[in-house]
């Protein structure tokens, strides 16, 4: 069975600080997908990034960056120079490939990390 | 671009009543997923459909049923509602054959049971 663990329940930082959200996953599959979603106070789930298990390249998108390390089963998310608008709950999620290996199926979410950025 | 549409956005029901939640996927998407997110919890997978057939099932109570129609929209039917059913219900859609696209989530239906 697949499992995602976000050990940090809550993180509080001051604006402009860098912050890293940890994510550790478990799966028996060799083909899987990892995701990060943001859930602002308004409640919607906003897709941030998707990574497949064969792509260990780190990615940077503006102030966001992701570090995928298969050796430690981790997919950590860093926000550089945090802003008040980054305050939200962040979910890491895992999906195993479907039977044909062509795509992914249901998402298993971690417990979420509540990030609060103070002015 | 068109997104996943869920209706209603908010729903208030009393215990033992029934509720129907609707989901309209992104055009051309053939797969629909339903998730339930309790207060302070992470979203939990309920059920999914591919080409109008159930493709996977999670922790969906027997009191709930769902289907996907010929126009690909989906409905989640909930009966004998309990206080514990109060949650945010998300629908997501994807194109199964396109692994480059993530599941796109609707804004959710917030169900409150009084």
mmCIF file of C-alpha atoms in Angstrom:
data_model
loop_
_atom_site.group_PDB
_atom_site.id
_atom_site.type_symbol
_atom_site.label_atom_id
_atom_site.label_comp_id
_atom_site.label_asym_id
_atom_site.label_seq_id
_atom_site.Cartn_x
_atom_site.Cartn_y
_atom_site.Cartn_z
ATOM 1 C CA UNK A 1 0.000 0.000 0.000
ATOM 2 C CA UNK A 2 1.138 3.502 -0.661
ATOM 3 C CA UNK A 3 1.706 6.041 2.075
ATOM 4 C CA UNK A 4 2.775 9.668 2.253
ATOM 5 C CA UNK A 5 4.129 11.278 5.401
ATOM 6 C CA UNK A 6 4.489 14.982 5.991
ATOM 7 C CA UNK A 7 6.108 15.138 9.385
ATOM 8 C CA UNK A 8 5.701 18.884 9.796
ATOM 9 C CA UNK A 9 2.155 19.639 10.899
ATOM 10 C CA UNK A 10 2.647 23.396 11.095
ATOM 11 C CA UNK A 11 5.398 25.782 10.104
ATOM 12 C CA UNK A 12 5.511 29.467 10.927
ATOM 13 C CA UNK A 13 7.985 31.830 9.277
ATOM 14 C CA UNK A 14 8.466 35.525 8.779
ATOM 15 C CA UNK A 15 8.186 36.990 5.324
ATOM 16 C CA UNK A 16 11.302 36.630 3.141
ATOM 17 C CA UNK A 17 12.509 33.566 5.009
ATOM 18 C CA UNK A 18 13.119 30.384 3.050
ATOM 19 C CA UNK A 19 11.077 27.375 4.112
ATOM 20 C CA UNK A 20 11.263 23.687 3.213
ATOM 21 C CA UNK A 21 8.316 21.329 3.475
ATOM 22 C CA UNK A 22 9.258 17.687 3.865
ATOM 23 C CA UNK A 23 7.566 14.744 2.204
ATOM 24 C CA UNK A 24 8.460 11.073 2.526
ATOM 25 C CA UNK A 25 6.599 8.370 0.639
ATOM 26 C CA UNK A 26 6.255 4.602 0.560
ATOM 27 C CA UNK A 27 5.282 2.516 -2.421
ATOM 28 C CA UNK A 28 6.042 -0.940 -3.784
ATOM 29 C CA UNK A 29 5.646 0.179 -7.381
ATOM 30 C CA UNK A 30 8.583 1.117 -9.545
ATOM 31 C CA UNK A 31 6.432 3.493 -11.583
ATOM 32 C CA UNK A 32 4.670 6.186 -9.638
ATOM 33 C CA UNK A 33 3.957 9.886 -9.611
ATOM 34 C CA UNK A 34 4.473 12.498 -6.938
ATOM 35 C CA UNK A 35 2.592 15.758 -6.586
ATOM 36 C CA UNK A 36 2.382 18.872 -4.499
ATOM 37 C CA UNK A 37 -0.885 20.737 -4.062
ATOM 38 C CA UNK A 38 -1.601 24.012 -2.292
ATOM 39 C CA UNK A 39 -4.858 24.589 -0.436
ATOM 40 C CA UNK A 40 -5.390 28.252 0.462
ATOM 41 C CA UNK A 41 -7.979 29.281 3.070
ATOM 42 C CA UNK A 42 -10.603 29.481 0.318
ATOM 43 C CA UNK A 43 -10.409 25.697 0.114
ATOM 44 C CA UNK A 44 -9.599 24.826 -3.479
ATOM 45 C CA UNK A 45 -6.726 22.498 -4.331
ATOM 46 C CA UNK A 46 -4.152 24.138 -6.545
ATOM 47 C CA UNK A 47 -1.776 21.905 -8.484
ATOM 48 C CA UNK A 48 1.890 22.907 -8.109
ATOM 49 C CA UNK A 49 4.015 20.121 -9.566
ATOM 50 C CA UNK A 50 4.030 16.535 -10.773
ATOM 51 C CA UNK A 51 7.059 14.249 -10.973
ATOM 52 C CA UNK A 52 7.285 10.697 -12.241
ATOM 53 C CA UNK A 53 9.526 8.131 -10.631
ATOM 54 C CA UNK A 54 11.957 8.096 -13.543
ATOM 55 C CA UNK A 55 12.643 11.794 -13.434
ATOM 56 C CA UNK A 56 14.850 12.720 -10.513
ATOM 57 C CA UNK A 57 15.761 16.110 -11.869
ATOM 58 C CA UNK A 58 15.141 18.881 -9.430
ATOM 59 C CA UNK A 59 12.879 21.630 -10.626
ATOM 60 C CA UNK A 60 12.682 25.328 -10.000
ATOM 61 C CA UNK A 61 9.712 27.502 -10.803
ATOM 62 C CA UNK A 62 10.111 31.062 -9.650
ATOM 63 C CA UNK A 63 10.382 31.014 -5.865
ATOM 64 C CA UNK A 64 9.431 27.346 -5.706
ATOM 65 C CA UNK A 65 11.818 24.439 -6.002
ATOM 66 C CA UNK A 66 11.485 20.706 -5.523
ATOM 67 C CA UNK A 67 14.078 18.122 -4.541
ATOM 68 C CA UNK A 68 13.236 14.525 -5.482
ATOM 69 C CA UNK A 69 15.516 11.864 -4.019
ATOM 70 C CA UNK A 70 14.553 8.297 -4.758
ATOM 71 C CA UNK A 71 17.286 6.949 -2.487
ATOM 72 C CA UNK A 72 15.565 8.438 0.537
ATOM 73 C CA UNK A 73 11.995 8.314 -0.880
ATOM 74 C CA UNK A 74 11.649 12.026 -0.381
ATOM 75 C CA UNK A 75 10.112 14.830 -2.419
ATOM 76 C CA UNK A 76 10.747 18.058 -0.563
ATOM 77 C CA UNK A 77 9.410 21.475 -1.484
ATOM 78 C CA UNK A 78 11.224 24.743 -0.817
ATOM 79 C CA UNK A 79 9.770 28.229 -1.002
ATOM 80 C CA UNK A 80 12.421 30.909 -1.291
ATOM 81 C CA UNK A 81 11.779 34.392 0.087
ATOM 82 C CA UNK A 82 8.352 33.432 1.397
ATOM 83 C CA UNK A 83 5.433 35.844 1.120
ATOM 84 C CA UNK A 84 2.231 36.240 3.100
ATOM 85 C CA UNK A 85 0.289 34.907 0.102
ATOM 86 C CA UNK A 86 2.138 31.605 0.479
ATOM 87 C CA UNK A 87 0.176 30.945 3.678
ATOM 88 C CA UNK A 88 -1.828 27.795 3.008
ATOM 89 C CA UNK A 89 -1.953 24.076 3.637
ATOM 90 C CA UNK A 90 0.413 22.179 1.392
ATOM 91 C CA UNK A 91 -0.214 18.564 0.490
ATOM 92 C CA UNK A 92 2.215 16.077 -0.947
ATOM 93 C CA UNK A 93 0.544 13.220 -2.823
ATOM 94 C CA UNK A 94 1.485 9.941 -4.478
ATOM 95 C CA UNK A 95 -0.142 7.989 -7.246
ATOM 96 C CA UNK A 96 0.850 4.614 -8.567
ATOM 97 C CA UNK A 97 0.692 3.927 -12.279
ATOM 98 C CA UNK A 98 -2.409 2.324 -13.678
ATOM 99 C CA UNK A 99 -2.360 -1.249 -14.911
ATOM 100 C CA UNK A 100 -1.169 -0.252 -18.355
ATOM 101 C CA UNK A 101 1.491 2.019 -16.931
ATOM 102 C CA UNK A 102 0.243 4.798 -19.191
ATOM 103 C CA UNK A 103 -0.982 7.085 -16.499
ATOM 104 C CA UNK A 104 -1.706 7.335 -12.836
ATOM 105 C CA UNK A 105 -4.697 6.656 -10.687
ATOM 106 C CA UNK A 106 -6.045 7.776 -7.350
ATOM 107 C CA UNK A 107 -4.002 10.126 -5.216
ATOM 108 C CA UNK A 108 -2.891 9.289 -1.706
ATOM 109 C CA UNK A 109 -2.283 12.483 0.211
ATOM 110 C CA UNK A 110 -0.052 13.241 3.137
ATOM 111 C CA UNK A 111 -1.539 14.829 6.223
ATOM 112 C CA UNK A 112 -0.653 18.299 5.004
ATOM 113 C CA UNK A 113 1.590 21.040 6.371
ATOM 114 C CA UNK A 114 0.031 24.302 7.479
ATOM 115 C CA UNK A 115 2.350 27.111 6.467
ATOM 116 C CA UNK A 116 1.856 30.522 8.013
ATOM 117 C CA UNK A 117 3.944 33.400 6.738
ATOM 118 C CA UNK A 118 3.895 36.453 8.989
ATOM 119 C CA UNK A 119 4.507 39.962 7.646
ATOM 120 C CA UNK B 1 -9.401 27.340 -19.956
ATOM 121 C CA UNK B 2 -12.372 25.310 -18.805
ATOM 122 C CA UNK B 3 -12.030 23.783 -15.351
ATOM 123 C CA UNK B 4 -13.814 21.121 -13.366
ATOM 124 C CA UNK B 5 -17.212 22.380 -12.283
ATOM 125 C CA UNK B 6 -18.822 21.168 -9.102
ATOM 126 C CA UNK B 7 -22.301 21.963 -7.902
ATOM 127 C CA UNK B 8 -23.568 23.019 -5.557
ATOM 128 C CA UNK B 9 -20.716 24.886 -3.861
ATOM 129 C CA UNK B 10 -22.397 24.674 -0.495
ATOM 130 C CA UNK B 11 -25.068 22.312 0.759
ATOM 131 C CA UNK B 12 -26.745 22.099 4.121
ATOM 132 C CA UNK B 13 -28.685 18.993 5.037
ATOM 133 C CA UNK B 14 -30.063 17.373 8.131
ATOM 134 C CA UNK B 15 -29.306 13.935 9.477
ATOM 135 C CA UNK B 16 -30.930 11.066 7.569
ATOM 136 C CA UNK B 17 -31.548 13.212 4.491
ATOM 137 C CA UNK B 18 -30.089 12.531 1.068
ATOM 138 C CA UNK B 19 -27.770 14.658 -1.042
ATOM 139 C CA UNK B 20 -26.564 14.632 -4.638
ATOM 140 C CA UNK B 21 -23.298 16.256 -5.644
ATOM 141 C CA UNK B 22 -22.530 16.904 -9.291
ATOM 142 C CA UNK B 23 -19.263 17.107 -11.149
ATOM 143 C CA UNK B 24 -18.648 18.284 -14.701
ATOM 144 C CA UNK B 25 -15.124 17.326 -15.841
ATOM 145 C CA UNK B 26 -12.912 19.257 -18.169
ATOM 146 C CA UNK B 27 -14.019 18.640 -21.769
ATOM 147 C CA UNK B 28 -12.378 15.531 -23.283
ATOM 148 C CA UNK B 29 -11.397 14.183 -19.868
ATOM 149 C CA UNK B 30 -12.528 10.585 -19.526
ATOM 150 C CA UNK B 31 -11.756 9.903 -15.860
ATOM 151 C CA UNK B 32 -13.422 11.322 -12.785
ATOM 152 C CA UNK B 33 -12.313 10.940 -9.173
ATOM 153 C CA UNK B 34 -14.175 11.780 -5.974
ATOM 154 C CA UNK B 35 -12.431 12.705 -2.723
ATOM 155 C CA UNK B 36 -13.724 13.546 0.737
ATOM 156 C CA UNK B 37 -11.859 15.973 2.989
ATOM 157 C CA UNK B 38 -13.006 16.148 6.597
ATOM 158 C CA UNK B 39 -12.179 19.187 8.749
ATOM 159 C CA UNK B 40 -8.432 19.405 9.281
ATOM 160 C CA UNK B 41 -7.880 16.211 7.307
ATOM 161 C CA UNK B 42 -6.253 15.337 4.022
ATOM 162 C CA UNK B 43 -8.453 14.406 1.065
ATOM 163 C CA UNK B 44 -9.412 10.741 1.009
ATOM 164 C CA UNK B 45 -10.154 8.922 -2.225
ATOM 165 C CA UNK B 46 -13.718 7.636 -2.523
ATOM 166 C CA UNK B 47 -14.264 6.318 -6.028
ATOM 167 C CA UNK B 48 -13.290 6.830 -9.654
ATOM 168 C CA UNK B 49 -14.780 6.254 -13.080
ATOM 169 C CA UNK B 50 -13.227 5.738 -16.473
ATOM 170 C CA UNK B 51 -15.403 5.834 -19.570
ATOM 171 C CA UNK B 52 -18.527 5.544 -17.418
ATOM 172 C CA UNK B 53 -17.337 2.412 -15.637
ATOM 173 C CA UNK B 54 -16.133 2.305 -12.042
ATOM 174 C CA UNK B 55 -12.354 2.017 -12.188
ATOM 175 C CA UNK B 56 -11.321 2.089 -8.541
ATOM 176 C CA UNK B 57 -12.925 2.221 -5.140
ATOM 177 C CA UNK B 58 -11.639 3.594 -1.880
ATOM 178 C CA UNK B 59 -13.172 4.182 1.497
ATOM 179 C CA UNK B 60 -16.636 4.989 0.256
ATOM 180 C CA UNK B 61 -19.483 4.120 2.657
ATOM 181 C CA UNK B 62 -22.215 1.805 1.434
ATOM 182 C CA UNK B 63 -24.651 4.692 1.925
ATOM 183 C CA UNK B 64 -22.908 6.492 -0.946
ATOM 184 C CA UNK B 65 -23.149 5.644 -4.604
ATOM 185 C CA UNK B 66 -21.828 7.312 -7.695
ATOM 186 C CA UNK B 67 -21.970 7.060 -11.428
ATOM 187 C CA UNK B 68 -20.617 8.657 -14.548
ATOM 188 C CA UNK B 69 -23.041 9.510 -17.302
ATOM 189 C CA UNK B 70 -22.771 9.412 -21.091
ATOM 190 C CA UNK B 71 -21.748 13.092 -21.172
ATOM 191 C CA UNK B 72 -18.979 12.211 -18.654
ATOM 192 C CA UNK B 73 -20.422 14.210 -15.817
ATOM 193 C CA UNK B 74 -20.595 12.366 -12.529
ATOM 194 C CA UNK B 75 -22.891 12.396 -9.538
ATOM 195 C CA UNK B 76 -22.221 11.325 -5.975
ATOM 196 C CA UNK B 77 -25.391 10.264 -4.184
ATOM 197 C CA UNK B 78 -25.368 10.192 -0.425
ATOM 198 C CA UNK B 79 -28.174 8.775 1.670
ATOM 199 C CA UNK B 80 -28.965 8.520 5.374
ATOM 200 C CA UNK B 81 -26.623 11.406 5.999
ATOM 201 C CA UNK B 82 -24.704 11.439 9.263
ATOM 202 C CA UNK B 83 -22.962 14.246 11.113
ATOM 203 C CA UNK B 84 -19.627 12.696 10.159
ATOM 204 C CA UNK B 85 -20.396 13.219 6.468
ATOM 205 C CA UNK B 86 -19.809 16.943 6.924
ATOM 206 C CA UNK B 87 -16.824 17.578 4.709
ATOM 207 C CA UNK B 88 -15.484 19.172 1.586
ATOM 208 C CA UNK B 89 -16.093 16.897 -1.399
ATOM 209 C CA UNK B 90 -13.769 17.277 -4.347
ATOM 210 C CA UNK B 91 -14.138 15.998 -7.835
ATOM 211 C CA UNK B 92 -11.117 15.746 -10.098
ATOM 212 C CA UNK B 93 -10.806 14.820 -13.741
ATOM 213 C CA UNK B 94 -8.040 13.672 -16.027
ATOM 214 C CA UNK B 95 -7.390 12.180 -19.431
ATOM 215 C CA UNK B 96 -6.247 8.678 -18.611
ATOM 216 C CA UNK B 97 -3.959 8.262 -21.582
ATOM 217 C CA UNK B 98 -2.098 11.490 -20.915
ATOM 218 C CA UNK B 99 0.334 10.973 -18.058
ATOM 219 C CA UNK B 100 1.694 14.464 -18.590
ATOM 220 C CA UNK B 101 -1.408 16.037 -17.166
ATOM 221 C CA UNK B 102 -2.244 16.072 -13.473
ATOM 222 C CA UNK B 103 -5.651 15.518 -12.004
ATOM 223 C CA UNK B 104 -7.495 18.810 -12.148
ATOM 224 C CA UNK B 105 -9.619 19.500 -9.097
ATOM 225 C CA UNK B 106 -12.876 21.372 -8.869
ATOM 226 C CA UNK B 107 -13.406 23.939 -6.123
ATOM 227 C CA UNK B 108 -15.297 21.397 -4.042
ATOM 228 C CA UNK B 109 -18.738 21.129 -2.503
ATOM 229 C CA UNK B 110 -18.888 21.960 1.178
ATOM 230 C CA UNK B 111 -21.494 19.711 2.763
ATOM 231 C CA UNK B 112 -22.724 20.540 6.249
ATOM 232 C CA UNK B 113 -24.956 18.154 8.168
ATOM 233 C CA UNK B 114 -27.013 19.659 10.959
#
